[in-house]
CSV table of C-alpha atoms and ligand atoms in Angstrom, one decimal:
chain,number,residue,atom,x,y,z
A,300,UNK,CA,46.2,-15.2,-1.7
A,301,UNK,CA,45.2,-15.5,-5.1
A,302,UNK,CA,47.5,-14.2,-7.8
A,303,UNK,CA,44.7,-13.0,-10.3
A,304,UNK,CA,43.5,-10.2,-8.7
A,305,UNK,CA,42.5,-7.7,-11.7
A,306,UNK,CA,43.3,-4.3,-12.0
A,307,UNK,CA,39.8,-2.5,-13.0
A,308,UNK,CA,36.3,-3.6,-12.9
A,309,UNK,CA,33.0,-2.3,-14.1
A,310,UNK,CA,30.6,-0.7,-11.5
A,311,UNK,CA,28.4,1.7,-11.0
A,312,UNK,CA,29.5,4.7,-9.3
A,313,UNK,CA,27.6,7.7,-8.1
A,314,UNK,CA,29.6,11.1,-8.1
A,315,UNK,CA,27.0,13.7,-6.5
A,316,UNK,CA,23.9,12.5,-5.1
A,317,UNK,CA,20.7,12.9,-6.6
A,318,UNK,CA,18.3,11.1,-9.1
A,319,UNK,CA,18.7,8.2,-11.0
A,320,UNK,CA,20.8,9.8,-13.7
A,321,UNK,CA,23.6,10.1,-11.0
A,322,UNK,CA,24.0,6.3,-11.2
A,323,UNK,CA,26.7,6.6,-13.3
A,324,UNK,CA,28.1,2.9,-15.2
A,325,UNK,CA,32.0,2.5,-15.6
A,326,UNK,CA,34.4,-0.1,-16.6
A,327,UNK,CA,37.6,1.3,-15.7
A,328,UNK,CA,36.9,1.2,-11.7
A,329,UNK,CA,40.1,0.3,-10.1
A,330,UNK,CA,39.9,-2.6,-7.6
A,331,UNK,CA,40.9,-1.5,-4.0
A,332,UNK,CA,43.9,-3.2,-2.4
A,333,UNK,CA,43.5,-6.6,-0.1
A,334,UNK,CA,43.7,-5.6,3.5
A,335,UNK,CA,44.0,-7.5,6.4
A,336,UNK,CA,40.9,-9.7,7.1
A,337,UNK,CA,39.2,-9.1,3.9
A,338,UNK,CA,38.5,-11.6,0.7
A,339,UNK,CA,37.8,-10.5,-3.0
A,340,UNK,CA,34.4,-12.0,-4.3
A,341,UNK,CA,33.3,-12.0,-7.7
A,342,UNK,CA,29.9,-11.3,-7.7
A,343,UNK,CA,27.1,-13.1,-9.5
A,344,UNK,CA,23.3,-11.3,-8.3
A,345,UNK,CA,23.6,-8.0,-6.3
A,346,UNK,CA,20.3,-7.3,-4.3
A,347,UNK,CA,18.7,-4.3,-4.9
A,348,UNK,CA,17.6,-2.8,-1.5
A,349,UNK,CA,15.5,0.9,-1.1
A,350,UNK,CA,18.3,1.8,1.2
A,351,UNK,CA,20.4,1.9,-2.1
A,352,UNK,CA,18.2,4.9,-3.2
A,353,UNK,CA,19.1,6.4,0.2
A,354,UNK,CA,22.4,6.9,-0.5
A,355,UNK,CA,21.7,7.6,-4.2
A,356,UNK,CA,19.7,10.9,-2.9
A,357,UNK,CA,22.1,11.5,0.0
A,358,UNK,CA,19.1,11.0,2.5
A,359,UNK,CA,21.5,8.5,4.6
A,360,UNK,CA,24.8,10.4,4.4
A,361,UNK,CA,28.0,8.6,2.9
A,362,UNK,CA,31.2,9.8,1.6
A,363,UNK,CA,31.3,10.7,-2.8
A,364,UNK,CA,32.4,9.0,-4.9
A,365,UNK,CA,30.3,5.7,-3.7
A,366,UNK,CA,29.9,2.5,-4.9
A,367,UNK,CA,26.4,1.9,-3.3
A,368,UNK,CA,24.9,-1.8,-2.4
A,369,UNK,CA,24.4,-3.7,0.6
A,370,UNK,CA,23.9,-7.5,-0.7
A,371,UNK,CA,25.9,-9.5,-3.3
A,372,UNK,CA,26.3,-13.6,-3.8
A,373,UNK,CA,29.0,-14.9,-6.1
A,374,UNK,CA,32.4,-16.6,-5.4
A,375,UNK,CA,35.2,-16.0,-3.3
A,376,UNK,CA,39.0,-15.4,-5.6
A,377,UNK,CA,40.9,-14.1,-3.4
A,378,UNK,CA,41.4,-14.0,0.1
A,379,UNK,CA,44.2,-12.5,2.3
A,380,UNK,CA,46.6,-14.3,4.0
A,381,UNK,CA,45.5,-12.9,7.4
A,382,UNK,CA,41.9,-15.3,6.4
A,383,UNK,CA,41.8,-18.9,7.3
A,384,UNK,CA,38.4,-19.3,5.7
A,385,UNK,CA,36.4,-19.0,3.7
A,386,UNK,CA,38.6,-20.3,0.7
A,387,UNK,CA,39.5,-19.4,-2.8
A,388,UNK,CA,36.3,-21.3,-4.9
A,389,UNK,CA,33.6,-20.9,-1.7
A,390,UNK,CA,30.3,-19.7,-2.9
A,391,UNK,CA,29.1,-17.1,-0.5
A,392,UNK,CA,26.6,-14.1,0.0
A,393,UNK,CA,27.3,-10.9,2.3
A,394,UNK,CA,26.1,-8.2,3.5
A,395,UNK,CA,28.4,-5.4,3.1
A,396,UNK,CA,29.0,-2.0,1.6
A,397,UNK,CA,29.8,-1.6,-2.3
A,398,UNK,CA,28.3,-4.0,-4.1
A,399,UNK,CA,27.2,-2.4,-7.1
A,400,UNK,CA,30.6,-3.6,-9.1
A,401,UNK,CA,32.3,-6.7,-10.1
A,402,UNK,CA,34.4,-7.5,-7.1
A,403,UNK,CA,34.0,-6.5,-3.9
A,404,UNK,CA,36.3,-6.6,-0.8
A,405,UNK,CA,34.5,-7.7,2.0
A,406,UNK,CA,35.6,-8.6,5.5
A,407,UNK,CA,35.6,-12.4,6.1
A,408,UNK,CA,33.4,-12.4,9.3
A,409,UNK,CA,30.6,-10.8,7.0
A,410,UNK,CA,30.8,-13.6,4.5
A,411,UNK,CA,28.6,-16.8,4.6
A,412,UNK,CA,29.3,-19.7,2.6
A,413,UNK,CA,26.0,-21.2,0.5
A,414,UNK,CA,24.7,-24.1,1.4
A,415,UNK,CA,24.3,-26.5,-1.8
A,416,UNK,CA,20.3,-26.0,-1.6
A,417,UNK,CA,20.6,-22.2,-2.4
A,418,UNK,CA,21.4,-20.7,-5.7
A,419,UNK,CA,23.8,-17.5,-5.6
A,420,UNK,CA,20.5,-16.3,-7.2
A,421,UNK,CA,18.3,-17.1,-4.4
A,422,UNK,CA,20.9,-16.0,-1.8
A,423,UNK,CA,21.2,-12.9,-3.5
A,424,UNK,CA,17.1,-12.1,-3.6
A,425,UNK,CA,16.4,-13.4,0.4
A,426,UNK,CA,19.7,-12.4,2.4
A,427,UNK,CA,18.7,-8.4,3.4
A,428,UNK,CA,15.4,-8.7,3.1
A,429,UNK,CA,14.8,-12.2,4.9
A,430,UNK,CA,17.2,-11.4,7.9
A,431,UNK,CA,15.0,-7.7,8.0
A,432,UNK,CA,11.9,-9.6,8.8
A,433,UNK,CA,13.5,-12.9,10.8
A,434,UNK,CA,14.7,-10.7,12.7
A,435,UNK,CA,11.9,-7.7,13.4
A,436,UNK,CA,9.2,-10.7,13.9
A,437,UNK,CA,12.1,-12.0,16.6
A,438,UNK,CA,13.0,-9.1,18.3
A,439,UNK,CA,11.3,-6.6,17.6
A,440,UNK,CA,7.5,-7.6,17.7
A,441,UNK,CA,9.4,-10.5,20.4
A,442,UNK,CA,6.9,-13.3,19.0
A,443,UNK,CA,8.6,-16.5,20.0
A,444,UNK,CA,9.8,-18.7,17.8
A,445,UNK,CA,6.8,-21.4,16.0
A,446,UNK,CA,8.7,-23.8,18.4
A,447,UNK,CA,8.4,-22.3,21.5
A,448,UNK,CA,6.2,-24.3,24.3
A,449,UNK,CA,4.4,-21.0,24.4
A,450,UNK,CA,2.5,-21.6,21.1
A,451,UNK,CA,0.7,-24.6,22.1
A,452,UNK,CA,-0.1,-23.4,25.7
A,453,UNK,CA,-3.9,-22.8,24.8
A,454,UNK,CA,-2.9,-19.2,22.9
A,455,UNK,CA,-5.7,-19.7,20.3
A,456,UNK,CA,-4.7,-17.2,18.3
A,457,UNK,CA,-2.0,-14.9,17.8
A,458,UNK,CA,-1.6,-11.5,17.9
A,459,UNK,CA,-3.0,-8.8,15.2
A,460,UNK,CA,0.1,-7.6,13.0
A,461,UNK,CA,0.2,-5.4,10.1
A,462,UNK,CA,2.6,-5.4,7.2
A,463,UNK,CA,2.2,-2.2,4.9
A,464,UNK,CA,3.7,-2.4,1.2
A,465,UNK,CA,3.1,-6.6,2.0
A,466,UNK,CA,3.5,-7.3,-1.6
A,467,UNK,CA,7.1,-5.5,-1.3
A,468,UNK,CA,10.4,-7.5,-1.1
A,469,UNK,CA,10.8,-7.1,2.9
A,470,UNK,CA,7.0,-7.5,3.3
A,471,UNK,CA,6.8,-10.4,1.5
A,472,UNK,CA,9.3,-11.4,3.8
A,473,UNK,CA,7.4,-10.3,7.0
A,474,UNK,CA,4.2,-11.8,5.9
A,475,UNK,CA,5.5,-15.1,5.5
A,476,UNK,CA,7.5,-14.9,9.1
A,477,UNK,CA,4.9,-13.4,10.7
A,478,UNK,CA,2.1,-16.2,10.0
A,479,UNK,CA,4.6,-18.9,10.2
A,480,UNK,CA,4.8,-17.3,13.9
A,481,UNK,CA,1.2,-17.4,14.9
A,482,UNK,CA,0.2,-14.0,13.6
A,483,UNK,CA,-2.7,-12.6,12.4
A,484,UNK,CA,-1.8,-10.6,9.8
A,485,UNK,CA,-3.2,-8.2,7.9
A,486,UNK,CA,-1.3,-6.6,4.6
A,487,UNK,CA,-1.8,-3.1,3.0
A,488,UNK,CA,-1.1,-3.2,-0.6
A,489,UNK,CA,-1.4,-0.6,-3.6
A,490,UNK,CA,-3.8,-2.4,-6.3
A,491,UNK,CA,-5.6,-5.4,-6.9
A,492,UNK,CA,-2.1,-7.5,-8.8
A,493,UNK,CA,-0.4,-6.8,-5.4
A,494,UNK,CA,-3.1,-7.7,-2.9
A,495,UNK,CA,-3.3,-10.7,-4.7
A,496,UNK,CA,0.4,-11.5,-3.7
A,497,UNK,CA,0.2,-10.3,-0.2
A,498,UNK,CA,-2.8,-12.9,-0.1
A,499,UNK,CA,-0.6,-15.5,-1.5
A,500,UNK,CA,2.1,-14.6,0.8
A,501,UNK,CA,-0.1,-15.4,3.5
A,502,UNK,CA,-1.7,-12.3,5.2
A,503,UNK,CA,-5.2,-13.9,5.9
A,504,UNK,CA,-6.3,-10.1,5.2
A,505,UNK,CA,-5.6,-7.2,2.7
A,506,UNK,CA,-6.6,-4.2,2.2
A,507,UNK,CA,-5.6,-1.9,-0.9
A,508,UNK,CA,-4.3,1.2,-0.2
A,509,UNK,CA,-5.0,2.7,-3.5
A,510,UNK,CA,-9.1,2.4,-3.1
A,511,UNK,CA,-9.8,1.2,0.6
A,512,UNK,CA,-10.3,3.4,3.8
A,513,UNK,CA,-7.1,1.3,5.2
A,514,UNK,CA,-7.9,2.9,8.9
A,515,UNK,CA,-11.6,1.8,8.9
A,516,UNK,CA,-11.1,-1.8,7.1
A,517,UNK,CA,-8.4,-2.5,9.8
A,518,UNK,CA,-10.6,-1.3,12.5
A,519,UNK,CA,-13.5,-3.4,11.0
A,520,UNK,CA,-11.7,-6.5,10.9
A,521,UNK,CA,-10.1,-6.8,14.4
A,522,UNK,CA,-13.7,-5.7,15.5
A,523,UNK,CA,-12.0,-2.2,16.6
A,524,UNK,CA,-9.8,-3.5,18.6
A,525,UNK,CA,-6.8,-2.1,16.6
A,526,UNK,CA,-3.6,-4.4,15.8
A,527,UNK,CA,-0.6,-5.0,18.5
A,528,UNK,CA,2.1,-5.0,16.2
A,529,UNK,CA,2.3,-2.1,12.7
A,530,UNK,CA,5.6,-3.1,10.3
A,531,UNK,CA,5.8,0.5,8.1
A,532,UNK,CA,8.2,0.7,5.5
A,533,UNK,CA,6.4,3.6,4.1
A,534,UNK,CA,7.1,6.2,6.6
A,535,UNK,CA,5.9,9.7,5.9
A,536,UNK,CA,2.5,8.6,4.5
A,537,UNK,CA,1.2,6.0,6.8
A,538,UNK,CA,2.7,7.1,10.3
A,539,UNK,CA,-0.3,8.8,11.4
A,540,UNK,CA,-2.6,5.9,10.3
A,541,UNK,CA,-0.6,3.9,12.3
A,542,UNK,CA,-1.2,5.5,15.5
A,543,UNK,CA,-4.7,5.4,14.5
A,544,UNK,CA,-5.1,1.5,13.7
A,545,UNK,CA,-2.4,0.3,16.6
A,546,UNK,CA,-4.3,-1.5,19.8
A,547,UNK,CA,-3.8,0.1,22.9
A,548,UNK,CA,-0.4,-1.5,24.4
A,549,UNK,CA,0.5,-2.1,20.8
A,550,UNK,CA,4.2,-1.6,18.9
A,551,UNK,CA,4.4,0.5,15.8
A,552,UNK,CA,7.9,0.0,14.5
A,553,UNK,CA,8.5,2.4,11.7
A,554,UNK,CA,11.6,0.7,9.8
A,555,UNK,CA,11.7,3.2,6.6
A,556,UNK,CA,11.3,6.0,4.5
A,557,UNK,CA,9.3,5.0,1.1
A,558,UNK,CA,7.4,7.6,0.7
A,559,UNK,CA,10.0,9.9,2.9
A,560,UNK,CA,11.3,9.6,6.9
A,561,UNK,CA,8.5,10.6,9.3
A,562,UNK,CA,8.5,14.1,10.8
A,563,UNK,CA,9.7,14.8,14.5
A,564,UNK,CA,7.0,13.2,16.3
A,565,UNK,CA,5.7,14.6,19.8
A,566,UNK,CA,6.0,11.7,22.3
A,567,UNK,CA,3.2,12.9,24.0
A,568,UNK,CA,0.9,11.6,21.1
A,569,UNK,CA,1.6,7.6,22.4
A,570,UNK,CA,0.2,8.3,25.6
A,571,UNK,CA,-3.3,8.2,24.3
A,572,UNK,CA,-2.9,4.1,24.0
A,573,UNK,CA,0.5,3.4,25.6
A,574,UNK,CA,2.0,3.0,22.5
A,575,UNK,CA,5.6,1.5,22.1
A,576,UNK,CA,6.8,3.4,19.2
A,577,UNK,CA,10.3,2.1,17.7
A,578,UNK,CA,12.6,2.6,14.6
A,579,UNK,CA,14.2,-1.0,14.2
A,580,UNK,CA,17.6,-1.5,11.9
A,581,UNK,CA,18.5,-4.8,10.5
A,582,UNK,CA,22.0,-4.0,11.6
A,583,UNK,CA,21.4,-3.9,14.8
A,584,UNK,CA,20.3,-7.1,15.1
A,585,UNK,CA,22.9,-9.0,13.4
A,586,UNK,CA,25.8,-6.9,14.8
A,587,UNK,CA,27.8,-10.0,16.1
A,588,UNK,CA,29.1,-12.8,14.3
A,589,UNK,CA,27.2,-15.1,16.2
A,590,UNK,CA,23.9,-13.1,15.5
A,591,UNK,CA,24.8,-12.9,12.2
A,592,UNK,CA,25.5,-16.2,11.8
A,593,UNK,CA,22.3,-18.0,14.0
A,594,UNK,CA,19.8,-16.0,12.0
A,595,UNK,CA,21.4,-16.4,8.1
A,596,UNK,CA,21.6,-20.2,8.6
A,597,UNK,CA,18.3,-20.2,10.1
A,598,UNK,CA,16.6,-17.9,7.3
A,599,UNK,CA,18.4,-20.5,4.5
A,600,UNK,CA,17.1,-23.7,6.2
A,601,UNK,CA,13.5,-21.9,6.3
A,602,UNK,CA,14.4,-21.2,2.9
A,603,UNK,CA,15.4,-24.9,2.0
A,604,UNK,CA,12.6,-26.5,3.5
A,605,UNK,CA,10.6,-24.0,1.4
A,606,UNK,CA,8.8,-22.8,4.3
A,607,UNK,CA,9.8,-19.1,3.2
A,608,UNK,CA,9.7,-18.6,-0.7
A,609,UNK,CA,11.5,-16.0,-2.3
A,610,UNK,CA,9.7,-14.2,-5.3
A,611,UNK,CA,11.7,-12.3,-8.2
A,612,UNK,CA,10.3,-8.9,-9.8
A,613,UNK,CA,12.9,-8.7,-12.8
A,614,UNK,CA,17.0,-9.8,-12.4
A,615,UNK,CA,18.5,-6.7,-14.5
A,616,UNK,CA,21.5,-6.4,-16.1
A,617,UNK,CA,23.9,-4.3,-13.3
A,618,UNK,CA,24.2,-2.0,-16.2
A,619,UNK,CA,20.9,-1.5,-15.9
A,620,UNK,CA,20.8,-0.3,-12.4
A,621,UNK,CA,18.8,2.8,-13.0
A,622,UNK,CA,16.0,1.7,-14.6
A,623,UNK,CA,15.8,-0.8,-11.4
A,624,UNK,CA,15.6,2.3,-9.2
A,625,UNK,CA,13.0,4.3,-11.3
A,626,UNK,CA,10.8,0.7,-11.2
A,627,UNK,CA,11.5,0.5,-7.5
A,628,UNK,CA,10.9,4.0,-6.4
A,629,UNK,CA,7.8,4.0,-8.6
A,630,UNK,CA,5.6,1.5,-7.0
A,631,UNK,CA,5.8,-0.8,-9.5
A,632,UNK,CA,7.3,-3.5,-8.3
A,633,UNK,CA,6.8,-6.5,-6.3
A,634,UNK,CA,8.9,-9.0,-4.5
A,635,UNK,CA,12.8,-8.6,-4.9
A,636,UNK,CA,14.6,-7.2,-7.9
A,637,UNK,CA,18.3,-8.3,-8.6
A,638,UNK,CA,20.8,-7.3,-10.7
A,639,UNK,CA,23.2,-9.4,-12.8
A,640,UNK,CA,26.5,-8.9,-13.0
I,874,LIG,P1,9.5,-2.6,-1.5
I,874,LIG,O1,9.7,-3.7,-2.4
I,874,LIG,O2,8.6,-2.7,-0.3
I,874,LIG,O3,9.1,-1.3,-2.3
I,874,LIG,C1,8.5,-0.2,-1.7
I,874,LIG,C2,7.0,-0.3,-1.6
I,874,LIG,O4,6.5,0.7,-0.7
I,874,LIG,C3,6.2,0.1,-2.9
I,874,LIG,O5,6.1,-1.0,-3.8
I,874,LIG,C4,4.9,0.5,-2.4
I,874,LIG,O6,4.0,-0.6,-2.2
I,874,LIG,C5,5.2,1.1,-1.0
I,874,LIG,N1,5.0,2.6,-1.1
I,874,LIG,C6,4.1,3.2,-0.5
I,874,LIG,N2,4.2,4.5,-0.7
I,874,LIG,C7,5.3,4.7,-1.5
I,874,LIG,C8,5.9,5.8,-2.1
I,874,LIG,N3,5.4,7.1,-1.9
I,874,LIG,N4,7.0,5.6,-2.8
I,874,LIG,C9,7.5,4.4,-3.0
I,874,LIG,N5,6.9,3.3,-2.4
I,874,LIG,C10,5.8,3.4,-1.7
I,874,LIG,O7,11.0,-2.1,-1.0
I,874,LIG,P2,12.0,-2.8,0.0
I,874,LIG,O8,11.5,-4.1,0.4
I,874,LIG,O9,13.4,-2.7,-0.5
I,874,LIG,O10,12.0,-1.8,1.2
I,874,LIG,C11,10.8,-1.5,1.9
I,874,LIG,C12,11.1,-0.6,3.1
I,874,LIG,O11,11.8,-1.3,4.1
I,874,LIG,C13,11.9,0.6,2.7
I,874,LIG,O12,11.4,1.7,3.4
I,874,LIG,C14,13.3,0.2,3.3
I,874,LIG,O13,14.1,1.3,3.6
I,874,LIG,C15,12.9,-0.6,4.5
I,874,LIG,N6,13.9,-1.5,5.0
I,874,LIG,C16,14.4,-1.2,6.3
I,874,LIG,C17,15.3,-2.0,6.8
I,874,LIG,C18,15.8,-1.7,8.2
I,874,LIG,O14,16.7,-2.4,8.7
I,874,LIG,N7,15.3,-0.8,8.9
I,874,LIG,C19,15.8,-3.2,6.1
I,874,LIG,C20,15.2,-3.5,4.9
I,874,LIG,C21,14.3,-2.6,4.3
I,874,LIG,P3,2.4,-0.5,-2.3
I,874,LIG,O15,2.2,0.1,-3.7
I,874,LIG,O16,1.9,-1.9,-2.2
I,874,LIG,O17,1.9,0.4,-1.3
């Protein structure tokens, strides 16, 4: 164990949930004690996720006071004696609870050391968000993998998908995986700047949510057939659409709350087209170590080969945190936004 640990850190801490005013900056935050199994990293980028305004607003539960985050990259300076590796020096990323703050104790088995082609930068802005769509396009739309015998047995062409939000961090993310898989895909977006993006991120079609008739463009261009597999982030305000533009035997997994969770819904309303309705969670997909593990080096040698590209909105100062939020929450972002500690 290192013998440097400091005392106090700077974070931000939020007190009482609510808006972005509760997003309170300190610099006298103590630094909780090394337990067994865990290493001390000094952070470098924290990614900011919508899930962090989740727990800002109290939506998603979580005991007060909170140091919010889910993804940091920087450098390992301490570890416990209990931890064989990594070591003191290692450059890693994680994903793991409190990492709005200069250190962060995280368990070892959650850490994963940078390979020299990835920046803590780029690790930072594609861990969450790349793993989120890796592993939906996986497991939960099950397309195989764009080496799987199965591609080149005559399938022509792949199945309809739609991305909603596909200039967004995670659908920039699910665009890319999703044609790299075989996928048609087609990508809502809000404006003309962002359905440029989703263009470039390779959805072969967009439609702009802002002017378009998104359920009648969608059912134009798969000839009103409807599309097998709907990606919604958005929640609340696209969850009907969905059920409108799916195909019949199609998946709709619903995977957030952007514009607020979707009501109740009566199951009854999926017989209609023998819809398979789901509510898919990163987590849940990378709960093992060797889960964790296949899929992160995976996602970096995608990354590496520059097969996947990560795109940056703004890096702001961690002190800055709110202002990240209200640009976040806002709509006026696009790709991943990081914060610099
Ligand atoms: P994004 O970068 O996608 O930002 C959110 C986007 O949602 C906006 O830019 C906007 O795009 C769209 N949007 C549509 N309506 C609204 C609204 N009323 N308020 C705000 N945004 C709206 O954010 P993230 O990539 O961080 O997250 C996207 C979604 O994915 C979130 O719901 C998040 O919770 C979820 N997620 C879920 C995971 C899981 O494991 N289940 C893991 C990771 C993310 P536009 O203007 O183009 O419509």
């Amino acid at each position: 164990m290192s013998s440097s640990i400091p005392t106090h850190m700077s974070g931000v801490l939020i007190e009482e949930n609510g808006g972005v005013e509760v997003l309170k900056w300190k610099t006298d935050l103590p630094v909780p004690e090394l337990k067994e199994g865990e290493v001390l990293v000094r952070n470098e980028f924290v990614g900011v996720n919508y899930i962090d305004t989740y727990f800002r607003t109290g939506l998603y539960p979580a005991p007060l006071p909170l140091i919010t985050g889910k993804e940091a990259a920087g450098t390992v300076i301490a570890v416990h004696p209990s931890v064989t590796t990594p070591s003191v020096g290692t450059r890693v990323v994680y994903i793991a609870d409190h990492a709005y703050a200069t250190y962060t104790f995280v368990p070892s088995t959650k850490l994963f050391p940078l390979p020299a082609a990835i920046t803590t930068q780029v690790a930072a802005s594609s861990l969450l968000q790349g793993l989120t769509a890796l592993t939906f396009v996986r497991e939960a739309a099950a397309l195989p993998r764009p080496t799987d015998p199965s591609h080149k047995l005559g399938i022509s062409e792949g199945p309809w998908a739609l991305v909603h939000a596909a200039a967004g961090g995670t659908g920039s993310m699910l665009v890319q995986m999703l044609a790299a898989h075989g996928a048609r895909v087609i990508g809502t977006a809000g404006g003309e700047g962002k359905c440029k993006i989703a263009k470039a991120n390779g959805a072969q079609w967009v439609v702009d949510n802002r002017t378009e008739d998104v359920v009648a463009r969608v059912r134009e261009i798969t000839g009103g057939r409807g599309v097998d597999v709907i990606f919604d982030g958005v929640g609340k305000a696209t969850f009907d659409s969905d059920l409108e533009m799916v195909a019949r035997k199609g998946t709709v997994a619903v995977f957030g709350n952007a514009s607020g969770p979707v009501p109740p819904v009566d199951v009854l309303r999926l017989g209609a087209k023998n819809v398979k309705l789901m509510r898919p969670v990163l987590f849940g997909y990378i709960a093992t170590d060797e889960e964790r593990y296949a899929y992160t080096k995976e996602l970096f040698e995608l990354i590496a080969a520059g097969k996947v590209n990560v795109k940056v909105h703004e890096v702001y100062p961690l002190e800055e945190v709110a202002r990240a939020h209200t640009d976040l929450e806002s709509r006026k972002t696009t790709g991943k936004l990081l914060l610099k500690v």
